[in-house]
PDB file of C-alpha atoms in Angstrom:
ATOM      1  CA  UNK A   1     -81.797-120.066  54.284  1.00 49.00           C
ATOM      2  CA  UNK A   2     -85.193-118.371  53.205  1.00 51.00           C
ATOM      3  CA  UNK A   3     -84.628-114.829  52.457  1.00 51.00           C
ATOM      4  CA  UNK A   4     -81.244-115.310  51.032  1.00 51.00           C
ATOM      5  CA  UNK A   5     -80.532-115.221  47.327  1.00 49.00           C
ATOM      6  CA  UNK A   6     -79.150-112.810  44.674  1.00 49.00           C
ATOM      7  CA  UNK A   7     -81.154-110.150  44.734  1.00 51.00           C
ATOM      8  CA  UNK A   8     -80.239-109.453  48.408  1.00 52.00           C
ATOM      9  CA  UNK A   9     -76.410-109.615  47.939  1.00 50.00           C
ATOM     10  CA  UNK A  10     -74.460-106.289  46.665  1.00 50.00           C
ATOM     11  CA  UNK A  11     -72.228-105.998  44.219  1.00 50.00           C
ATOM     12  CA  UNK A  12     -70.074-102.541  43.956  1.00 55.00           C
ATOM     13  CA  UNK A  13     -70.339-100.838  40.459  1.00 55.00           C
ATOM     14  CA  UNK A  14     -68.003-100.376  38.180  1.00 55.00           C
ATOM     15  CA  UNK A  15     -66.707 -96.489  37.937  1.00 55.00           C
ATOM     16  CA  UNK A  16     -68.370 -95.255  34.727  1.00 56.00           C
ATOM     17  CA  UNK A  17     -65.751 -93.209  32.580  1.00 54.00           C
ATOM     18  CA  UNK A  18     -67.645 -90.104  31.900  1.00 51.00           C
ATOM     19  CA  UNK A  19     -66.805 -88.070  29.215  1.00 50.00           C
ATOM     20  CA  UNK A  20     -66.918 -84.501  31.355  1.00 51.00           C
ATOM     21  CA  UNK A  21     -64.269 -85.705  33.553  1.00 46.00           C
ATOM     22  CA  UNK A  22     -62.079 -85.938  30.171  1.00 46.00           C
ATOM     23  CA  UNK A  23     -63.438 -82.548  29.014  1.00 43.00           C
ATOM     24  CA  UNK A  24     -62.554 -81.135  32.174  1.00 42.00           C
ATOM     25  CA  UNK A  25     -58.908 -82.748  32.237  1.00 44.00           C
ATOM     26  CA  UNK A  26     -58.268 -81.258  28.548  1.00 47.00           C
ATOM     27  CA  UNK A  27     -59.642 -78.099  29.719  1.00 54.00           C
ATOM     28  CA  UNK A  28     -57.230 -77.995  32.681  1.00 73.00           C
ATOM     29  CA  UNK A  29     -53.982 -77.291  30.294  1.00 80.00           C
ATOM     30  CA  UNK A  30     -53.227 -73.453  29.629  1.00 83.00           C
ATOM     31  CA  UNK A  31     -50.585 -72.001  27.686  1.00 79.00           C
ATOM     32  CA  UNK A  32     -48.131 -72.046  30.567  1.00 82.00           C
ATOM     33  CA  UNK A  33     -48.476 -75.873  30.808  1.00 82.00           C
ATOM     34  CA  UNK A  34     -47.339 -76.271  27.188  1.00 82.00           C
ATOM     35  CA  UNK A  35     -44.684 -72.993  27.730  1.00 80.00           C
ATOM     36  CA  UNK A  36     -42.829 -75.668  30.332  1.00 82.00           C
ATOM     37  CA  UNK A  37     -43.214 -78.347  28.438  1.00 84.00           C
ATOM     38  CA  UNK A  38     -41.366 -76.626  25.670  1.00 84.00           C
ATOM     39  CA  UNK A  39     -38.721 -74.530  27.794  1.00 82.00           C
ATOM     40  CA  UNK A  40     -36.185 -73.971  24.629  1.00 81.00           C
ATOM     41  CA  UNK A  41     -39.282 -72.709  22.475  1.00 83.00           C
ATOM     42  CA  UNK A  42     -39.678 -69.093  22.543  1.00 81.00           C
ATOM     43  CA  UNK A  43     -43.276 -69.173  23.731  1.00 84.00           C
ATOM     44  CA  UNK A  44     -45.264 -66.770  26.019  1.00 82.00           C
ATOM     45  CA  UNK A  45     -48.137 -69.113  27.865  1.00 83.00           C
ATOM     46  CA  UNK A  46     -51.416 -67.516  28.122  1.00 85.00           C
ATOM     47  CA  UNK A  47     -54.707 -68.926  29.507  1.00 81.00           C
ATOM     48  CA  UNK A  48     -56.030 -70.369  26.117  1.00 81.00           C
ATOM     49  CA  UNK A  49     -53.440 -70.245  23.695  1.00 84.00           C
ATOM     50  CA  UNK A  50     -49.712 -70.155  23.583  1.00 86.00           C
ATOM     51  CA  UNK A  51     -47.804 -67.010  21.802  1.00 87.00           C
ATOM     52  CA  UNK A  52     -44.772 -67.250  19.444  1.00 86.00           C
ATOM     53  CA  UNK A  53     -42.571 -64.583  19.478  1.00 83.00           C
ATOM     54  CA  UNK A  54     -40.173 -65.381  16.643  1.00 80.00           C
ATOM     55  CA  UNK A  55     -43.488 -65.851  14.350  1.00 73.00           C
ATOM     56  CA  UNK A  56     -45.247 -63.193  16.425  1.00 80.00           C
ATOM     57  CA  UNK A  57     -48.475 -65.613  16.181  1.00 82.00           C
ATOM     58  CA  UNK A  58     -51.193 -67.784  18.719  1.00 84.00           C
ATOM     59  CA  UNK A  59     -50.438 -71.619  18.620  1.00 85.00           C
ATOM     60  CA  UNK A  60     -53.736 -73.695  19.466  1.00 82.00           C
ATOM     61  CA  UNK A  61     -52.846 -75.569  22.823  1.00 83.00           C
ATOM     62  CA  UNK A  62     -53.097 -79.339  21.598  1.00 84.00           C
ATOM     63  CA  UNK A  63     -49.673 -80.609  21.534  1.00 83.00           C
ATOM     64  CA  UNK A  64     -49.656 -82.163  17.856  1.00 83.00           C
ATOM     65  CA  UNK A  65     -50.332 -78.641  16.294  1.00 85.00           C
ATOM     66  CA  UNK A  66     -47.284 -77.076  19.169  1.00 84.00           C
ATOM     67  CA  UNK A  67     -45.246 -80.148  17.252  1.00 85.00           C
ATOM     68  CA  UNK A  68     -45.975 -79.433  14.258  1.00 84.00           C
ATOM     69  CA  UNK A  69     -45.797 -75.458  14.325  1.00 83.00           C
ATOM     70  CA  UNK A  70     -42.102 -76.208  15.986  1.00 82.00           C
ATOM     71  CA  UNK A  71     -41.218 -78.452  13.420  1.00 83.00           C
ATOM     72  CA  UNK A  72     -41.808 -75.954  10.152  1.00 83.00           C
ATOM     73  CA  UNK A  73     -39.108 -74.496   8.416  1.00 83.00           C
ATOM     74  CA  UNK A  74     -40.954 -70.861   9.076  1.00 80.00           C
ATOM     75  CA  UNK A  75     -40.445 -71.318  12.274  1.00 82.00           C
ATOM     76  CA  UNK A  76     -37.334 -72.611  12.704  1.00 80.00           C
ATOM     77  CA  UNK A  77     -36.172 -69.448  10.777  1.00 80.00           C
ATOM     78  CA  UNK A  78     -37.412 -66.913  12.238  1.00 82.00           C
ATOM     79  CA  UNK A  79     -36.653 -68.529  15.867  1.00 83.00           C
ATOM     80  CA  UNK A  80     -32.897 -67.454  14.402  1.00 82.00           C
ATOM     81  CA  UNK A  81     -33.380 -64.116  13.440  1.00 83.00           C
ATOM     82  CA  UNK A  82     -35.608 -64.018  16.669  1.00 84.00           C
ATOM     83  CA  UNK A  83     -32.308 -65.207  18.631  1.00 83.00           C
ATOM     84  CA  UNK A  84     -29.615 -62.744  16.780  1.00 82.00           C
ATOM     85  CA  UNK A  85     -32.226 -59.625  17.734  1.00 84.00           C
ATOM     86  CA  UNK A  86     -33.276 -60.616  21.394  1.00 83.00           C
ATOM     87  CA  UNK A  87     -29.412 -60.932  21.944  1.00 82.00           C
ATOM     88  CA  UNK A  88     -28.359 -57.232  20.117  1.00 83.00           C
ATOM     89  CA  UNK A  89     -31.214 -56.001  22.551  1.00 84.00           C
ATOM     90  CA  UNK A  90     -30.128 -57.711  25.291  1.00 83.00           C
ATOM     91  CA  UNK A  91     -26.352 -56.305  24.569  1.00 83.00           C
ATOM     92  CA  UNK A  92     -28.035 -52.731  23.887  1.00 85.00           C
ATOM     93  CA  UNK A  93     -29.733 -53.132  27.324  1.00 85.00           C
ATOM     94  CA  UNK A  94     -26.201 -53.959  29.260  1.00 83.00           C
ATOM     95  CA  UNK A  95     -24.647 -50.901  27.819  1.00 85.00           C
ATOM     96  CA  UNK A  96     -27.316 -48.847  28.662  1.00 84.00           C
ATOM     97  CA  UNK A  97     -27.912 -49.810  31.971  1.00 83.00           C
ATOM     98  CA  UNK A  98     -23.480 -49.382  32.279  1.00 83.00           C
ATOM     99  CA  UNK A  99     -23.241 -46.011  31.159  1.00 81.00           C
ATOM    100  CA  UNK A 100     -26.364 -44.867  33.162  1.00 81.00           C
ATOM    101  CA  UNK A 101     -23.846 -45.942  36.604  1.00 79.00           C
ATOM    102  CA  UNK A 102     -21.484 -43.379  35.425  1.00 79.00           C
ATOM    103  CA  UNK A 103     -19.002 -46.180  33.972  1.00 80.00           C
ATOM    104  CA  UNK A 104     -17.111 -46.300  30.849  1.00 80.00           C
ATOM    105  CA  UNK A 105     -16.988 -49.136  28.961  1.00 82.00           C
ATOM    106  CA  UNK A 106     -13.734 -49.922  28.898  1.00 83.00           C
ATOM    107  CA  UNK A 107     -14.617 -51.026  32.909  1.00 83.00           C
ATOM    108  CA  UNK A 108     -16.661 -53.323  31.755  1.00 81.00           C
ATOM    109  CA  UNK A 109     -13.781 -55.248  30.206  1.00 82.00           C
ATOM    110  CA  UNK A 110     -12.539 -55.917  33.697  1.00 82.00           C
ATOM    111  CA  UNK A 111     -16.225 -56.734  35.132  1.00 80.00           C
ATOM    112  CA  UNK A 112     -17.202 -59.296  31.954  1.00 82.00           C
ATOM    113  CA  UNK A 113     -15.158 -62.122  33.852  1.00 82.00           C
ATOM    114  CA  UNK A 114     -17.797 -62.216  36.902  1.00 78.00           C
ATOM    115  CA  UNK A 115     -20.685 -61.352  34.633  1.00 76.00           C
ATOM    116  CA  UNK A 116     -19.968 -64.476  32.471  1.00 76.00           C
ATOM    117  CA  UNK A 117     -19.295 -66.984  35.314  1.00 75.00           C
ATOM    118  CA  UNK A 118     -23.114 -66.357  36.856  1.00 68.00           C
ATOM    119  CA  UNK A 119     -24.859 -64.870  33.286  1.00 70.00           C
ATOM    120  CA  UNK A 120     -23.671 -64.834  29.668  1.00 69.00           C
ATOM    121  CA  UNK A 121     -20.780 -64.211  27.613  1.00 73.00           C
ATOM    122  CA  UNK A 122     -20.317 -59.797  27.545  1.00 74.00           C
ATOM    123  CA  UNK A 123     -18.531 -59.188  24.247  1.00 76.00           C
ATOM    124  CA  UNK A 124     -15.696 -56.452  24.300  1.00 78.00           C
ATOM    125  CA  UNK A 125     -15.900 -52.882  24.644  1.00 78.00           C
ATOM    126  CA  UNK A 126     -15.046 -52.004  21.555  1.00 79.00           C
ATOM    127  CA  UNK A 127     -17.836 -54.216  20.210  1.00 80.00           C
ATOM    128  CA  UNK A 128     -20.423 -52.435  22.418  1.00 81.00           C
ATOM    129  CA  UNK A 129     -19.472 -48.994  21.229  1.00 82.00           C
ATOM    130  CA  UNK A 130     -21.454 -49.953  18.196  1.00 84.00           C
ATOM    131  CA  UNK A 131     -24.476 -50.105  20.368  1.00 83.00           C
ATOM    132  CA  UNK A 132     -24.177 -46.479  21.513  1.00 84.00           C
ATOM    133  CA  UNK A 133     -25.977 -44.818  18.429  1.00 85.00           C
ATOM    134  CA  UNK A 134     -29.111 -46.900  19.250  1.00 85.00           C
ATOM    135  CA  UNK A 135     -29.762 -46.366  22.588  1.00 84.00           C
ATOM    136  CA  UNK A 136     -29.198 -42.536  22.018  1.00 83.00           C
ATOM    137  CA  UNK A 137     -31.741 -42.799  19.470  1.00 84.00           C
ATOM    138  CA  UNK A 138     -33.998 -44.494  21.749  1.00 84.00           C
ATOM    139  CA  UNK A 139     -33.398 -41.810  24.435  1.00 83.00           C
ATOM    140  CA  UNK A 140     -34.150 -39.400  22.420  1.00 82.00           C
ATOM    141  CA  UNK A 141     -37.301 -40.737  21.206  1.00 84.00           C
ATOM    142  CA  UNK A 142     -38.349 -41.292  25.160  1.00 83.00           C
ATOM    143  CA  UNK A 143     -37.449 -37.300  25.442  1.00 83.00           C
ATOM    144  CA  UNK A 144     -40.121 -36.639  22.139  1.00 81.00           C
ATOM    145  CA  UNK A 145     -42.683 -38.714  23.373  1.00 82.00           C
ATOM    146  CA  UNK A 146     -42.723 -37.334  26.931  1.00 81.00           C
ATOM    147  CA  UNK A 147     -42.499 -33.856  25.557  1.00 80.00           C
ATOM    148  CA  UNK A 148     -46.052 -34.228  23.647  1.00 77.00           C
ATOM    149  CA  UNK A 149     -47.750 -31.073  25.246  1.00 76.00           C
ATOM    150  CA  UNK A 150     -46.034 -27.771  26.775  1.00 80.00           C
ATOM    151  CA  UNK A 151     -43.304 -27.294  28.404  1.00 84.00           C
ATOM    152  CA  UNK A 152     -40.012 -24.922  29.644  1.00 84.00           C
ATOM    153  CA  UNK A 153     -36.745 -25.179  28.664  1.00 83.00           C
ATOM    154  CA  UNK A 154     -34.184 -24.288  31.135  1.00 82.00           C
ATOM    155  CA  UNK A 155     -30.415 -24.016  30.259  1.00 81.00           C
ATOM    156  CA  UNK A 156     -27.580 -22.988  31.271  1.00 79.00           C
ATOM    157  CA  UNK A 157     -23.746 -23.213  30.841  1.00 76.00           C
ATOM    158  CA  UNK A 158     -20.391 -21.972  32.150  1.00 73.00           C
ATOM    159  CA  UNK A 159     -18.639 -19.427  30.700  1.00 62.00           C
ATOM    160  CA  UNK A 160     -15.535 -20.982  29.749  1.00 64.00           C
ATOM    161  CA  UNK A 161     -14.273 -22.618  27.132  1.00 59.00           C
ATOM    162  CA  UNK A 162     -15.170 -26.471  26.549  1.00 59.00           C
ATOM    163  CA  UNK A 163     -17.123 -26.851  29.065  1.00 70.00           C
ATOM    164  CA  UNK A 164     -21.103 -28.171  29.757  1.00 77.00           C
ATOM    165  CA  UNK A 165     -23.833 -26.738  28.532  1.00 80.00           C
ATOM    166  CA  UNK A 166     -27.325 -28.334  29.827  1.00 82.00           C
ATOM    167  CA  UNK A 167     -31.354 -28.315  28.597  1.00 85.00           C
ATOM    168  CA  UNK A 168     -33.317 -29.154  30.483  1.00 86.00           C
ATOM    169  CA  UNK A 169     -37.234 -29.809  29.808  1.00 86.00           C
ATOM    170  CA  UNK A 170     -39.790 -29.004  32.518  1.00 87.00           C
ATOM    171  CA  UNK A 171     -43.399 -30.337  31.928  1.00 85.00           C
ATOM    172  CA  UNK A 172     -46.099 -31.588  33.804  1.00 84.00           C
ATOM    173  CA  UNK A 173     -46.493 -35.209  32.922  1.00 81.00           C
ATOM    174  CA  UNK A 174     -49.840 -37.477  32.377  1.00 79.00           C
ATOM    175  CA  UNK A 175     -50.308 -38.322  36.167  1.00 81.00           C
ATOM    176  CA  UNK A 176     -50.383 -34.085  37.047  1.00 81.00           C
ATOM    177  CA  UNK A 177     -46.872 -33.884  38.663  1.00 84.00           C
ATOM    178  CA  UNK A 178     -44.200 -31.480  37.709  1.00 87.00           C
ATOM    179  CA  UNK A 179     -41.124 -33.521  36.371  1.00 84.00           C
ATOM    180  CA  UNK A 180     -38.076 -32.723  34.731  1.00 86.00           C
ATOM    181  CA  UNK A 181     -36.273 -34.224  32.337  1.00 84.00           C
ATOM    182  CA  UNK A 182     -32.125 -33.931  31.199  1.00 83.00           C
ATOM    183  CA  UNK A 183     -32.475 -33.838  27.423  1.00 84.00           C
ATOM    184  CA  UNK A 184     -28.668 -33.310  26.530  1.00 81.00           C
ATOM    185  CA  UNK A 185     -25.501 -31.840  27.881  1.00 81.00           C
ATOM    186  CA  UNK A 186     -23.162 -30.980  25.430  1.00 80.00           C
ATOM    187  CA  UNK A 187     -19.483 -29.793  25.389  1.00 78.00           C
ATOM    188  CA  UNK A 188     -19.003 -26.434  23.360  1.00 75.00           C
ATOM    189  CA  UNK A 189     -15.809 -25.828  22.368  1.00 72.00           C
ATOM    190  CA  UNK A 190     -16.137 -21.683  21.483  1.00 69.00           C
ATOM    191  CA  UNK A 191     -17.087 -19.534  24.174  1.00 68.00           C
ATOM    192  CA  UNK A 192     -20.178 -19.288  25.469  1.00 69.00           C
ATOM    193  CA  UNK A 193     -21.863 -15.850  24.332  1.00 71.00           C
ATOM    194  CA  UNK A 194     -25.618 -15.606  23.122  1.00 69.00           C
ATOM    195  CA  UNK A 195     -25.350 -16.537  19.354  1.00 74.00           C
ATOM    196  CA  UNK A 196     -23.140 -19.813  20.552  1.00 76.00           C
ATOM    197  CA  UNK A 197     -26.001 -20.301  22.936  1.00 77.00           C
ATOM    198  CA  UNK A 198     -28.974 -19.856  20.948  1.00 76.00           C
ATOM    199  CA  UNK A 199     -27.160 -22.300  18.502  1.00 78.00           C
ATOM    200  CA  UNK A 200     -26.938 -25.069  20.993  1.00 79.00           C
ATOM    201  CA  UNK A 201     -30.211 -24.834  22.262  1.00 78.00           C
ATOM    202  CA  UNK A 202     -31.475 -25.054  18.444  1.00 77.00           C
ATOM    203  CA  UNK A 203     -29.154 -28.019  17.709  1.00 79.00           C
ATOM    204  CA  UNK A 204     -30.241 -29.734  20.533  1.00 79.00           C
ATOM    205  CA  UNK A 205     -34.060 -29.370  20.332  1.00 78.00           C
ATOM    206  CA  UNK A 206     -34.382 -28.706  16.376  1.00 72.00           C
ATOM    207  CA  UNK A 207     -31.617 -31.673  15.401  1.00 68.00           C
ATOM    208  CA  UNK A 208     -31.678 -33.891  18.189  1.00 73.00           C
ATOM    209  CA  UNK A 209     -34.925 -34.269  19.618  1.00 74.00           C
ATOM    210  CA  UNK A 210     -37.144 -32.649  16.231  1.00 73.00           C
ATOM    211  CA  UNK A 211     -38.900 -29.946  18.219  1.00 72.00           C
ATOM    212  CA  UNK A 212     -39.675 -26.508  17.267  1.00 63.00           C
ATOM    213  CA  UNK A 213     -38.615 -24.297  20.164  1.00 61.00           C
ATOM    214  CA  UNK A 214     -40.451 -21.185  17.865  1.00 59.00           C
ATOM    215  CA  UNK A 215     -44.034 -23.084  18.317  1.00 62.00           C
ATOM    216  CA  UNK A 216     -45.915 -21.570  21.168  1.00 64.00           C
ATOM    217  CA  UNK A 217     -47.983 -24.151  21.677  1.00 68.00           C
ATOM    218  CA  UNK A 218     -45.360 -26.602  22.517  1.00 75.00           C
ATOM    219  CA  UNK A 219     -43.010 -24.207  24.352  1.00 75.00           C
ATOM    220  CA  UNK A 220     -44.336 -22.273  27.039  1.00 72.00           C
ATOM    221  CA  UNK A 221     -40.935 -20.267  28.634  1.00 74.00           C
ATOM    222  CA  UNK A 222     -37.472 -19.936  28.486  1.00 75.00           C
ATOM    223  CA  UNK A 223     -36.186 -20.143  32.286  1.00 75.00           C
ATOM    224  CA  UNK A 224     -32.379 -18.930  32.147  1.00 71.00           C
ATOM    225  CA  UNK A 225     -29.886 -16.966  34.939  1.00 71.00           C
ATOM    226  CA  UNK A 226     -28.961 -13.490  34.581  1.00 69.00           C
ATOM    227  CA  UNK A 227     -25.670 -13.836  32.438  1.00 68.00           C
ATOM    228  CA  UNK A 228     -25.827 -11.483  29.892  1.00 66.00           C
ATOM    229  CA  UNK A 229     -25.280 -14.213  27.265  1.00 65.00           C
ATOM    230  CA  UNK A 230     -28.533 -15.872  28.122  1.00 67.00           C
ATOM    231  CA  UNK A 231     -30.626 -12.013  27.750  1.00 68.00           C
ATOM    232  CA  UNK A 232     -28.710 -11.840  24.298  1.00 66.00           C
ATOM    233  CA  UNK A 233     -29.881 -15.627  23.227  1.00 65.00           C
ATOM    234  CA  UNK A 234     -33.290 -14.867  24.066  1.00 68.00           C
ATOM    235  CA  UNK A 235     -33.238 -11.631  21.987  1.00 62.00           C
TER     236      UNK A 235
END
């Protein structure tokens, strides 16, 4: 028929591969893509580069330099000394968080048996004693750092023998609010007249927590009861 021939007849195209639709698909993978794709690796995923903690460095995101950093003997090191300290801290964590409840750790002996059916293996009590020594350290360093500008020190005590004796910090914090902090109760064993007192307080804030209670730009008051012992610790 006239008018028909080839140049009248349609032929669909072939898609064209374009080379922005492969940038675009690269681009797509973050640092949580590869985090999931290596679950037992301990990586933190980031937009544009994955994070090793064990070798505390960035890992580019293609997957033959992740292979490749996984596979070095560095790594694989340090991913074992990474292990052995994310577990003490973990351990140092549990006892912490126990003794803050009020428990002893000997109670924790008879709650390890649910713990480790729906967590992790909780090592004995008289394992996690060790422990103790570092978290008071780290307590006391939270007291220090919060304890940066002035403050009061209230304390107070009973007057018999072996019992508490409390100081307590009062300081306005970094937001503007008045808050109050425990920074030790200890048991005193003589009784509680001013030199005993002014001892405890020194122990306390000199040994403990390395603060001068003489500097008057870091102490602003002694706040105290009327006990006679108290009037004689502050002379």
């Amino acid at each position: 028929m006239p008018g028909k021939g080839k140049e009248n007849l349609w032929y669909p195209s072939k898609p064209r591969s374009s080379s922005r639709a492969k940038f675009t698909t690269l681009k797509a993978v973050t640092g949580h893509t590869r985090r999931n794709e290596f679950p037992n690796e301990p990586f933190q995923g980031y937009k544009t580069y994955v994070f090793c903690l064990c070798f505390r460095e960035k890992v580019n995101l293609k997957k033959d330099r992740i292979v490749q950093h996984i596979q070095s003997m560095k790594h694989n090191n340090n991913k074992e000394k990474y292990a052995k300290r994310l577990q003490k801290e973990r351990r140092a964590e549990l006892v912490s968080y126990w003794m803050k409840c009020g428990h002893s750790l000997n109670s924790l002996n008879i709650f390890a048996p649910f713990l480790e059916k729906y967590a992790r293996k909780v090592l004995d009590a008289s394992h996690l004693w060790q422990l103790i020594p570092i978290i008071h350290a780290q307590e006391l360093a939270r007291v220090k750092e919060a304890l940066h500008g002035r403050f009061f020190i209230i304390f107070d005590g009973t007057t018999r023998v072996c019992e508490a004796f409390a100081v307590v910090a009062r300081f306005v914090n970094d937001n503007g609010s008045i808050h109050q902090m425990l920074v030790a109760i200890s048991m005193i064993d003589d009784q509680l007249v001013g030199i005993t007192t002014t001892r405890e307080i020194f122990k306390i804030m000199h040994v403990m927590v390395k603060l001068a209670v003489t500097d008057e730009e870091s102490v602003a008051a002694f706040m105290r009861d009327r006990a006679s012992a108290n009037e004689v610790a502050m002379d």
